[in-house]
Coordinates of C-alpha atoms in Angstrom, one line a residue:
X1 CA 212.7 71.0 27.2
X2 CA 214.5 67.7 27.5
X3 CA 218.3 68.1 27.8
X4 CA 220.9 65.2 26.6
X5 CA 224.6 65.8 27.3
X6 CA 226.3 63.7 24.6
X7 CA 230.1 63.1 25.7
X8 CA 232.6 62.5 23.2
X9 CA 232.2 64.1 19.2
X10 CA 233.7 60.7 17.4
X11 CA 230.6 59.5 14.9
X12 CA 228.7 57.7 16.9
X13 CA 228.2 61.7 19.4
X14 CA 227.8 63.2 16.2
X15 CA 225.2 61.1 14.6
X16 CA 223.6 61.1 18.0
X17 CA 223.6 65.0 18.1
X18 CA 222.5 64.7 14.3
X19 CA 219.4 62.6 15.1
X20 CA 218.5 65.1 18.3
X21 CA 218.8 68.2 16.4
X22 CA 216.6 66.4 13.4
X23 CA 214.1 65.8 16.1
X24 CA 214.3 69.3 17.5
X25 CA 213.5 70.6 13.7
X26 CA 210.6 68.5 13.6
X27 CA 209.0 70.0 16.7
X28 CA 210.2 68.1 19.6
X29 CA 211.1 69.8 23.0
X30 CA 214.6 68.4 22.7
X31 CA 218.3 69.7 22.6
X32 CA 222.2 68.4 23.1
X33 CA 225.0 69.5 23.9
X34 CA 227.8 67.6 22.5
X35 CA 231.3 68.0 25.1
X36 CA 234.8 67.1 23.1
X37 CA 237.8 67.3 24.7
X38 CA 239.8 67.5 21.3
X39 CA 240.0 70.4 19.3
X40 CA 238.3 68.5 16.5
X41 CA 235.1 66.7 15.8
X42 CA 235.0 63.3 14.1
X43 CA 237.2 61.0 16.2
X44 CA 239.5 58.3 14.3
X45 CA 237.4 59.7 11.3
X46 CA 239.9 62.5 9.6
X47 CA 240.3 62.9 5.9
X48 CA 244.0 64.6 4.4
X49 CA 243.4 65.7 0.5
X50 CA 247.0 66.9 -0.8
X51 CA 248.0 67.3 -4.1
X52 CA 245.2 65.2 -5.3
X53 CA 245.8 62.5 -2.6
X54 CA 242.7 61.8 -0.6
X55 CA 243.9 60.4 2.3
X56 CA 242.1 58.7 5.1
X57 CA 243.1 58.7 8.1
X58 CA 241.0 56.3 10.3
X59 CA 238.5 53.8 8.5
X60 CA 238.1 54.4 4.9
X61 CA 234.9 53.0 4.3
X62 CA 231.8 50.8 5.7
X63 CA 230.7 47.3 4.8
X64 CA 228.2 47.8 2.2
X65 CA 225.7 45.3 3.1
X66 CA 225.0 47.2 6.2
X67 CA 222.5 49.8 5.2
X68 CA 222.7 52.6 7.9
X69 CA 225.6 54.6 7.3
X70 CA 224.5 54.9 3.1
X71 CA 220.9 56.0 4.9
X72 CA 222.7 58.4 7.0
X73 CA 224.9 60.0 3.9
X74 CA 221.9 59.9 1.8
X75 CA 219.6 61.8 4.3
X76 CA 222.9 64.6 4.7
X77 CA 223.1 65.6 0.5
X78 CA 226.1 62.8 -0.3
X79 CA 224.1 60.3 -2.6
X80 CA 226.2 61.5 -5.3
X81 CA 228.9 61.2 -3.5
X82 CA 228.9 57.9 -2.6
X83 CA 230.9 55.7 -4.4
X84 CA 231.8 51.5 -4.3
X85 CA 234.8 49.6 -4.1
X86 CA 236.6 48.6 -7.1
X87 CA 235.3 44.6 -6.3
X88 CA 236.3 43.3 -10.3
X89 CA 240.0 43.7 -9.0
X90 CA 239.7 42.9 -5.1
X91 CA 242.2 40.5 -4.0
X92 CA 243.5 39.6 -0.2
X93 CA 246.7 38.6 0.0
X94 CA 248.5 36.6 3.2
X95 CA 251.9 37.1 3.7
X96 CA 252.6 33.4 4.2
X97 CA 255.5 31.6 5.3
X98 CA 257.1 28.1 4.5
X99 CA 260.1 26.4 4.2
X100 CA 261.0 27.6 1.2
X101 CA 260.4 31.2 2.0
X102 CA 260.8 31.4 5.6
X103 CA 260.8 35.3 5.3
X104 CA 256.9 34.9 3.5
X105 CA 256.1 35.1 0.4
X106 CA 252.3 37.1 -0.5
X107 CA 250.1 34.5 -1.7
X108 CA 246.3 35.2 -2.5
X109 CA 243.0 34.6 -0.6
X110 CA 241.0 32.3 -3.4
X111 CA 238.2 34.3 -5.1
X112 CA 234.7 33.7 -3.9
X113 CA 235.6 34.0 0.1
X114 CA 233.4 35.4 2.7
X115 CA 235.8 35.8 5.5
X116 CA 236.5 32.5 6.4
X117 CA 234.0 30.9 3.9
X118 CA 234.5 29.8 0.5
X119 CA 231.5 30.0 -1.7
X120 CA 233.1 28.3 -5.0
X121 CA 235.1 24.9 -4.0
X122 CA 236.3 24.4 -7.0
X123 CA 238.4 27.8 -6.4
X124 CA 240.3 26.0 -4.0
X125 CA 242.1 23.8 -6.6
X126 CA 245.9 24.1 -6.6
X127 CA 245.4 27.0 -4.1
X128 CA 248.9 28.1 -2.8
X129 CA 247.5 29.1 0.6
X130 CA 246.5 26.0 1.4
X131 CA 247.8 22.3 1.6
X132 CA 246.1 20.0 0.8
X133 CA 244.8 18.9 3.8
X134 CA 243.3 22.1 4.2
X135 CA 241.2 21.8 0.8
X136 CA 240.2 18.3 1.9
X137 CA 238.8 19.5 5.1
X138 CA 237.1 21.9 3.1
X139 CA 235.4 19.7 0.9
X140 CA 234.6 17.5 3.7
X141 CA 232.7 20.6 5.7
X142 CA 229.3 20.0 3.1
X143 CA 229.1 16.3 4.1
X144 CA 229.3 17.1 8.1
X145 CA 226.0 19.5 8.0
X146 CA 224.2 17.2 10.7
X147 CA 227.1 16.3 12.8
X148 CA 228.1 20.3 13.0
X149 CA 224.8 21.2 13.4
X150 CA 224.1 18.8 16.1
X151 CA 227.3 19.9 18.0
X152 CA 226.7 23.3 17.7
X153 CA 227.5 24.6 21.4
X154 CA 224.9 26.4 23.0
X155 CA 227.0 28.6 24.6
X156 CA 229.5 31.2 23.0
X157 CA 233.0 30.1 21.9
X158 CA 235.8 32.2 20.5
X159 CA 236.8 32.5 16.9
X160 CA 239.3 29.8 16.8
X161 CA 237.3 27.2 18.6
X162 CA 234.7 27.9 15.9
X163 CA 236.9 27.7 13.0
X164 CA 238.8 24.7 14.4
X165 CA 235.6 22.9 14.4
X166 CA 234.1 23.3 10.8
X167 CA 237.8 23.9 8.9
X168 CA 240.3 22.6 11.0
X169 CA 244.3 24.8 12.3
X170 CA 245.3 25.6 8.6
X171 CA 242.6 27.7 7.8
X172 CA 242.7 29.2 11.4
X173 CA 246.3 30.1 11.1
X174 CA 246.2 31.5 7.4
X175 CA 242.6 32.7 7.1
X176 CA 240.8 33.7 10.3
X177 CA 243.6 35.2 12.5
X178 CA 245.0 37.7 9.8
X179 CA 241.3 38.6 8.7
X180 CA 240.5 38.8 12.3
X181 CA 243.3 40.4 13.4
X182 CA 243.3 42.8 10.5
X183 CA 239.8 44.1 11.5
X184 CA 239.6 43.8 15.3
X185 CA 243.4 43.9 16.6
X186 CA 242.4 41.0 18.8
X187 CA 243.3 37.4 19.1
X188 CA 241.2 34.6 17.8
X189 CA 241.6 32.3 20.6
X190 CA 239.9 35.1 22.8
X191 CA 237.6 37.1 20.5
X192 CA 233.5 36.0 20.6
X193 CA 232.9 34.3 17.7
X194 CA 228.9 35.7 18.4
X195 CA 230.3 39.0 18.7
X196 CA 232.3 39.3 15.8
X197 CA 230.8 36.4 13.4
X198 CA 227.1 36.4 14.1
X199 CA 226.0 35.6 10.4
X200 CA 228.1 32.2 11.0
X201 CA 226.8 31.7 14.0
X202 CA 223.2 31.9 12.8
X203 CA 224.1 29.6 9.5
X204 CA 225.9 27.2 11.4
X205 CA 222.6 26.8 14.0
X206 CA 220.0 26.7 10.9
X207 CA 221.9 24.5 8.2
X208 CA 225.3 23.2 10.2
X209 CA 227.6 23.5 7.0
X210 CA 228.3 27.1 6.7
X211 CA 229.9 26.3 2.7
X212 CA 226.4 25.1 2.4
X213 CA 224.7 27.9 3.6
X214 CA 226.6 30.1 1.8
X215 CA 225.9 28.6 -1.4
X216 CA 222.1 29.1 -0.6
X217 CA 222.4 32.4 0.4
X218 CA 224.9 33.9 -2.1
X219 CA 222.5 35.0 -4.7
X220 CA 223.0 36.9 -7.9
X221 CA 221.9 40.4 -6.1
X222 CA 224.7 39.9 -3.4
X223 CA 227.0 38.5 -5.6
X224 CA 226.3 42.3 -7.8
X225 CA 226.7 44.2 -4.3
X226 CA 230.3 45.7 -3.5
X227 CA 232.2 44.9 -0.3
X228 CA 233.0 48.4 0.6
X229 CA 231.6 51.7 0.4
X230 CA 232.8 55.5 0.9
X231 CA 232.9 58.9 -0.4
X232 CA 234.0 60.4 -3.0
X233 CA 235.9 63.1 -1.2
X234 CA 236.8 61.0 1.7
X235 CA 235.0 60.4 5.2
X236 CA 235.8 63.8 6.4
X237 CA 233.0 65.1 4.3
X238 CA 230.7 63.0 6.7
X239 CA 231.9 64.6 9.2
X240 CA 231.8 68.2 8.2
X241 CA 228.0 67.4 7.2
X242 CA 227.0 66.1 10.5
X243 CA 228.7 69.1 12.3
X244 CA 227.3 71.5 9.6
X245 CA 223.2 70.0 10.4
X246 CA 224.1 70.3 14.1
X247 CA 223.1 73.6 15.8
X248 CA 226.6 75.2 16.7
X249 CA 225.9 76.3 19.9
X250 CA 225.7 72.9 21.5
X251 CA 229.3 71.8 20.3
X252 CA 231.7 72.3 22.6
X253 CA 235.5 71.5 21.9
X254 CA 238.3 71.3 24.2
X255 CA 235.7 70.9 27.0
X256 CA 236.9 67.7 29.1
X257 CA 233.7 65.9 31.1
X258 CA 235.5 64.9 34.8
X259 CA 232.7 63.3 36.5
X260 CA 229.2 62.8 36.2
X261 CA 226.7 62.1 38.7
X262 CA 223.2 60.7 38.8
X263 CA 220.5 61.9 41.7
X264 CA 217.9 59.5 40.7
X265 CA 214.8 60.3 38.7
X266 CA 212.5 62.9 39.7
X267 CA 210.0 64.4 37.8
X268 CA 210.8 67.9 39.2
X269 CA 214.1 67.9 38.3
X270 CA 217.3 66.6 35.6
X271 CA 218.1 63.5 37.0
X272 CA 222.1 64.0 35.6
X273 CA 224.7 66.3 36.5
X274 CA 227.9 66.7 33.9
X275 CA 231.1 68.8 35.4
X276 CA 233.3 69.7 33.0
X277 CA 236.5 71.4 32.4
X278 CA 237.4 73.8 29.5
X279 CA 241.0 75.3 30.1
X280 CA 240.9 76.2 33.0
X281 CA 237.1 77.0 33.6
X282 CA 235.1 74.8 35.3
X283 CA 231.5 74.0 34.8
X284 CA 228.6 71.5 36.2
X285 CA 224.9 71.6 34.3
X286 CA 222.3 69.1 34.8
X287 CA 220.7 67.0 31.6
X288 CA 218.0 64.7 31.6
X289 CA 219.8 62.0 29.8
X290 CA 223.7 61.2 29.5
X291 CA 225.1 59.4 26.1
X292 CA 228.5 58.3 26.5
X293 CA 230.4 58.1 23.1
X294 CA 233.7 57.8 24.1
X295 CA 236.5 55.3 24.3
X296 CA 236.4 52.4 25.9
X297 CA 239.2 53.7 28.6
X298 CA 237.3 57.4 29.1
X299 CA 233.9 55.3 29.2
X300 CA 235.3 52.8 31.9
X301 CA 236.4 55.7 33.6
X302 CA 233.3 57.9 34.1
X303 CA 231.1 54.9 34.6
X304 CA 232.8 53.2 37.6
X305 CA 232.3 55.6 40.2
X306 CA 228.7 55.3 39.2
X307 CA 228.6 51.8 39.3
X308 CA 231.3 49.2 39.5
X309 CA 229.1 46.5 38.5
X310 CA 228.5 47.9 35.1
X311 CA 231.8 48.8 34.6
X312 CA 233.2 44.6 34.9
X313 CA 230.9 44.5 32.1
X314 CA 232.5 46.0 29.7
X315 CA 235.6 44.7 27.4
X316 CA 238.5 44.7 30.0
X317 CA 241.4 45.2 27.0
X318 CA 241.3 47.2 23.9
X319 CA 244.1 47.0 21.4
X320 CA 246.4 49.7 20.0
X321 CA 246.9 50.5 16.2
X322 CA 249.4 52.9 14.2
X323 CA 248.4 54.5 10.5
X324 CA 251.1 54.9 8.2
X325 CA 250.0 56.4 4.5
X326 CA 252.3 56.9 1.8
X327 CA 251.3 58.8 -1.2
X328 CA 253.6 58.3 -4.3
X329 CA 253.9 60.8 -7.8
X330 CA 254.9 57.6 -10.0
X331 CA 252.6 54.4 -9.6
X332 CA 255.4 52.8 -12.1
X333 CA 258.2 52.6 -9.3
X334 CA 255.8 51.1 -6.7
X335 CA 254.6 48.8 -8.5
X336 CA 252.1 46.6 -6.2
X337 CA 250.8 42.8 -6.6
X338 CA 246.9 43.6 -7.7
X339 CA 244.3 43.3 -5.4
X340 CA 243.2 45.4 -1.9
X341 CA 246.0 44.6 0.3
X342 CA 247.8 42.2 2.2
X343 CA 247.1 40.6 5.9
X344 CA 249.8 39.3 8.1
X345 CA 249.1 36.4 10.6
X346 CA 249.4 37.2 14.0
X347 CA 252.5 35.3 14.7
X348 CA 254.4 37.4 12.7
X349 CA 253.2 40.7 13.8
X350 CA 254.0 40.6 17.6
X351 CA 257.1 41.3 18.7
X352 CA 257.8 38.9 21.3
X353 CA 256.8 36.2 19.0
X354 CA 258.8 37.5 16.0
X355 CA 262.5 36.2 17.2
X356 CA 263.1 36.1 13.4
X357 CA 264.5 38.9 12.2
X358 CA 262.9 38.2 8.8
X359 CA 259.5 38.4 10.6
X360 CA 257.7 41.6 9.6
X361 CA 256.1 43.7 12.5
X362 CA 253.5 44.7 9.9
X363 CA 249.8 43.7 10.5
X364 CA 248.0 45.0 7.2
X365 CA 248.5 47.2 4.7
X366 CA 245.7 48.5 2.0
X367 CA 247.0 49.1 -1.5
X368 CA 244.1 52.4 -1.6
X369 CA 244.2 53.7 -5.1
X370 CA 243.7 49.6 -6.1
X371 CA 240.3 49.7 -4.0
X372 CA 238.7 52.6 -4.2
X373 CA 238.6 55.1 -7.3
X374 CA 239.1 59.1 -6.9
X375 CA 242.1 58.4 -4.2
X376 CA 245.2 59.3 -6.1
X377 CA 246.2 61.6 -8.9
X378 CA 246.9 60.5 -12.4
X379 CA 249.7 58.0 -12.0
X380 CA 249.3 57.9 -8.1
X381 CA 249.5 55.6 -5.7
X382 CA 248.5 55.6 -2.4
X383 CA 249.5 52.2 0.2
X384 CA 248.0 52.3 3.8
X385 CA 250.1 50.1 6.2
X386 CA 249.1 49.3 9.7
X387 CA 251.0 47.9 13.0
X388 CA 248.3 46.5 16.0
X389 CA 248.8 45.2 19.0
X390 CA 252.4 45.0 20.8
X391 CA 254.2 46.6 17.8
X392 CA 252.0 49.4 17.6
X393 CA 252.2 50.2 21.5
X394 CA 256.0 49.9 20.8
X395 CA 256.5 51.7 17.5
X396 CA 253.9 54.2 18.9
X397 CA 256.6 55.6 21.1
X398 CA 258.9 56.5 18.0
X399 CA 258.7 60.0 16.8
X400 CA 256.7 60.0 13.2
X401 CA 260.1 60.2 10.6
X402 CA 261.3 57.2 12.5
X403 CA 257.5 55.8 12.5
X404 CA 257.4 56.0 8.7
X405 CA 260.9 54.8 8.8
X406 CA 259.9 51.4 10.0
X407 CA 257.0 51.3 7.9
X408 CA 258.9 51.7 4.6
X409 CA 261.6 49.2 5.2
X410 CA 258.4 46.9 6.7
X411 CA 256.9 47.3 3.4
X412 CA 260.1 47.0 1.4
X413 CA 260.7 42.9 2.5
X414 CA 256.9 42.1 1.8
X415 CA 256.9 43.3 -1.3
X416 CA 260.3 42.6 -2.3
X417 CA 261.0 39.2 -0.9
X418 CA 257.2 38.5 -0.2
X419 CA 256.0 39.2 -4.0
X420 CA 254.2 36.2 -5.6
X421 CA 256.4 34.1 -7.4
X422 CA 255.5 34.8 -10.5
X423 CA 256.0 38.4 -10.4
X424 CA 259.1 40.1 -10.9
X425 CA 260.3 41.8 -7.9
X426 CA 260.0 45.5 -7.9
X427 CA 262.6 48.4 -7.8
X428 CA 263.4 50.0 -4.9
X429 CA 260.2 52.2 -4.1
X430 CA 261.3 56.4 -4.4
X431 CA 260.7 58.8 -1.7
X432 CA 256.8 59.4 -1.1
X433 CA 255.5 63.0 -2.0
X434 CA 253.1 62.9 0.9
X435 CA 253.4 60.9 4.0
X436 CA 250.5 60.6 7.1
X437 CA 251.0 59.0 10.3
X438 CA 248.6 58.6 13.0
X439 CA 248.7 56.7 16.7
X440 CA 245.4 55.0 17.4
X441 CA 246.2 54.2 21.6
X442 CA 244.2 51.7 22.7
X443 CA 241.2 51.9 20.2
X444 CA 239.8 48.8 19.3
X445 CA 238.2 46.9 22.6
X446 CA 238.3 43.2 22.3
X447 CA 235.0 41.7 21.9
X448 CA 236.1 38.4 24.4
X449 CA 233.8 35.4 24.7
X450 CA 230.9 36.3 26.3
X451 CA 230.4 39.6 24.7
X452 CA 226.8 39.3 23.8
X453 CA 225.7 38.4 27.5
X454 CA 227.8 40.7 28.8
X455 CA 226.6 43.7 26.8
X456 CA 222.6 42.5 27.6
X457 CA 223.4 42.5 31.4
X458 CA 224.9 45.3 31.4
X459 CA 222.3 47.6 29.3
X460 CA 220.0 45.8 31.7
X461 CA 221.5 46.9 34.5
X462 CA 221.6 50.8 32.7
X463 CA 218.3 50.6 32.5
X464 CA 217.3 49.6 36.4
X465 CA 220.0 51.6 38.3
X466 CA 220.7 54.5 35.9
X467 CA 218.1 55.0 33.8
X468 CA 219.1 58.0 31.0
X469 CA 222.4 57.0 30.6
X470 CA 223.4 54.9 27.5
X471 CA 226.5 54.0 26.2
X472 CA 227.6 53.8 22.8
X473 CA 230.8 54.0 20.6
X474 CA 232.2 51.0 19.9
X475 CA 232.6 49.1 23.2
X476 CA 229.7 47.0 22.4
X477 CA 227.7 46.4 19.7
X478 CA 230.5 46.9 16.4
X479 CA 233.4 48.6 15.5
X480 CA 232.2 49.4 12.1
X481 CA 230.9 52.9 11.0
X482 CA 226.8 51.7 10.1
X483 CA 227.0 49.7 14.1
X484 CA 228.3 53.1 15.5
X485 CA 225.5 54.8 13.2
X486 CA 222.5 52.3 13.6
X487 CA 223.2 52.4 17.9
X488 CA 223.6 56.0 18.0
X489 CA 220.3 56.9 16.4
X490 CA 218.5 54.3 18.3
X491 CA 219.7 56.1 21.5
X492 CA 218.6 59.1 20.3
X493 CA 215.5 58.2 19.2
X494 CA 214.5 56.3 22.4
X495 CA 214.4 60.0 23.9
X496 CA 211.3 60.7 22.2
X497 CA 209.3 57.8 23.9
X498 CA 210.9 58.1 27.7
X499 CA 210.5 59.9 30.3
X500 CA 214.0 59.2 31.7

């Protein structure tokens, strides 16, 4: 009987423990067990449902044109639970400022972008995010296929570098740092363009204009296919489905892992040893295989006394994030711009940067019961608003009332002095009936430039000097739920044709 100990029951454990026990149903001499130190399975994944409210509390759905994590809730029962974002009313709005409203006003993301991309150029006509030196430097991108493509570094290059080169600072500072910051945490003069953007990557090496390449691509199918994806009753029900398919006896909560320790392979024997503390009993069992699915600070930890090497390898910063939800009886006195949200560039969201005390310390905020449907009761609403970075590490310290404090009167300048102009500016939001806060410490790593190469020398290195051991969670190959998904299964599945 092969033995895997999976360390740490976020999704990417679970799925991994998923996949083993499927395996272990159809036959094979295989079983997990799954350590946790929490005393709760599904990691940042954790769904509140209150007085109708379906609130998430981590990520609220999946990018829909990645396939593996409708595969996975399809295979567990939810087909019919699945449902798509509401895409005939999605909108991004930047809280942008000027002279003229040095405190920003929200102006919107033209229809027809993909990220930093737009698809329809005509869109871009009288566009109040952009000057119009930015729209000319868009229209120019077609025309400069070959010199793009022929410039195309052969190395990696961060997101800004990129961008600069094909779009030029305005769309960098209005476009790609809020979208970027709003989904990694990180900054775009450091994050891997190859890690984060590969599809541009790849466009930009086959046809050098990516507005070009986009037009090619962006056929009536895709244009049918939603952004987002979730569940009906919230991503909690993933979760309790994977624990539910996963033999109980090999979940163990409020177990911490201390060390673990490889003796080499030898086919007589485990070639891993796990010790393990729950309260205060201790515990060391041997597994032929380790998966670590943990955070990128617990991962570090366990793998450099193993091996230093591998641990240089991984991301060396990961940034911070803080969930405030606020769930409202009267969606008439909040009344919202329409659309998904709002994103705030960077250099209003850090602290040190923000000398202006207009400045909001916001980084995004996700107007819910706008994108997806089922979220609120009738006459909800339900607004999601997010600090990163330096302000969250900062604001993380405060006690939650003063937490959701911050956030309200944060939200209360965007959407009062930030509305677009020609909205009228709405009344003073009431007291929420339902409010959710949640510290996310360190949780996103930063994918820096080099990533990609970084990640392959390191699996390489895995693979010579401690074979069985695999890492996954979302130190390096996505932060989204099908990457955590699609690695964890691979992992799991590689079991079945090793002997390590």
């Amino acid at each position: 009987m092969k033995r895997i100990a999976i360390i740490g029951g976020g999704i990417a454990g679970l799925t991994a423990a998923y996949e083993i026990a499927r395996q272990a149903r159809d036959g094979a001499p295989i079983e997990a067990v799954l350590f946790e130190a929490s005393n709760r399975l599904g990691g940042l994944i954790e769904t509140v449902r209150e007085g109708g409210f379906t609130v998430e509390c981590g990520p609220d759905g999946w990018v829909s044109a990645k396939p593996w994590a409708r595969e996975l809730a399809t295979e567990l029962g939810l087909a019919d639970e699945l449902i798509s974002s509401s895409d005939a009313a999605r909108r991004i709005w930047i809280l942008l400022s000027t002279p003229d409203h040095p405190a920003g006003r929200l102006v919107p993301v033209p229809d027809g972008f993909h990220m930093i991309v737009p698809s329809d150029l005509a869109a871009l006509d009288h566009a109040p995010l952009f000057t119009e030196a930015a729209i000319a430097a868009y229209r120019a991108e077609p025309g400069r296929a070959v010199e793009l493509r022929a410039s195309a570094p052969a190395h990696d290059e961060s997101v800004a570098d990129f961008t600069l080169r094909h779009f030029g600072p305005e769309v960098l500072d209005r476009v790609a740092a809020p979208l970027l910051s709003g989904v990694f945490g990180g900054d775009v003069r450091r994050l891997s363009v190859r890690a984060v953007m590969p599809a541009f990557v790849a466009m930009e090496r086959e046809h050098g204009s990516l507005i070009a390449a986009l037009q090619r691509t962006t056929d009536i199918e895709q244009r049918s296919t939603s952004v987002f994806t979730t569940l009906r009753t919230g991503l909690g029900t993933l979760v309790d489905r994977l624990v539910a398919a996963i033999p109980q006896q090999w979940l163990r909560t409020n177990t911490t892992v201390t060390a673990i320790q490889y003796s080499g392979a030898m086919a007589d024997r485990p070639a891993w040893t796990v010790v393990a503390r729950a309260g205060k009993q201790h515990s060391s069992e041997t597994f032929d295989a380790v998966f670590l699915a943990m955070p990128l600070d617990a991962t570090r930890q366990l793998l450099k006394p193993l091996s230093a090497a591998a641990a240089q390898l991984l991301p060396t910063e990961s940034s911070s994030a803080v969930l405030v939800a606020f769930c409202y009886a009267d969606a008439g006195r909040v009344p919202l711009p329409p659309g998904f949200g709002f994103l705030v560039p960077p250099r209003f969201s850090e602290p040190e940067l923000a000398l202006d005390p207009s400045a909001s310390l916001l980084l995004a905020c996700t107007f819910v019961d706008q994108k997806f449907a089922h979220r609120v009761p009738p006459n909800g609403r339900l607004i999601r608003a997010f600090f990163g970075g330096a302000a969250a590490d900062r604001i993380a310290r405060c006690n939650n009332d003063e937490i959701a404090a911050i956030a309200r009167l944060e939200l209360a300048r965007v959407l009062n002095a930030g509305m677009p102009i020609s909205a009228a500016a709405p009344t003073p939001a009431p007291p929420p009936v339902l409010t959710v806060v949640r510290r996310w410490p360190n949780s996103l790593p930063q994918y820096a430039v080099g990533h990609p190469d970084r990640v392959v020398d390191l699996e390489a290195h895995l693979r010579s000097a401690l074979p069985g051991l695999a890492l996954l969670g979302n130190a390096l190959h996505g932060v989204g739920l099908p990457d955590l998904i699609r690695a964890a299964r691979a992992a799991a599945r590689s079991q079945l044709t090793t002997n390590n």
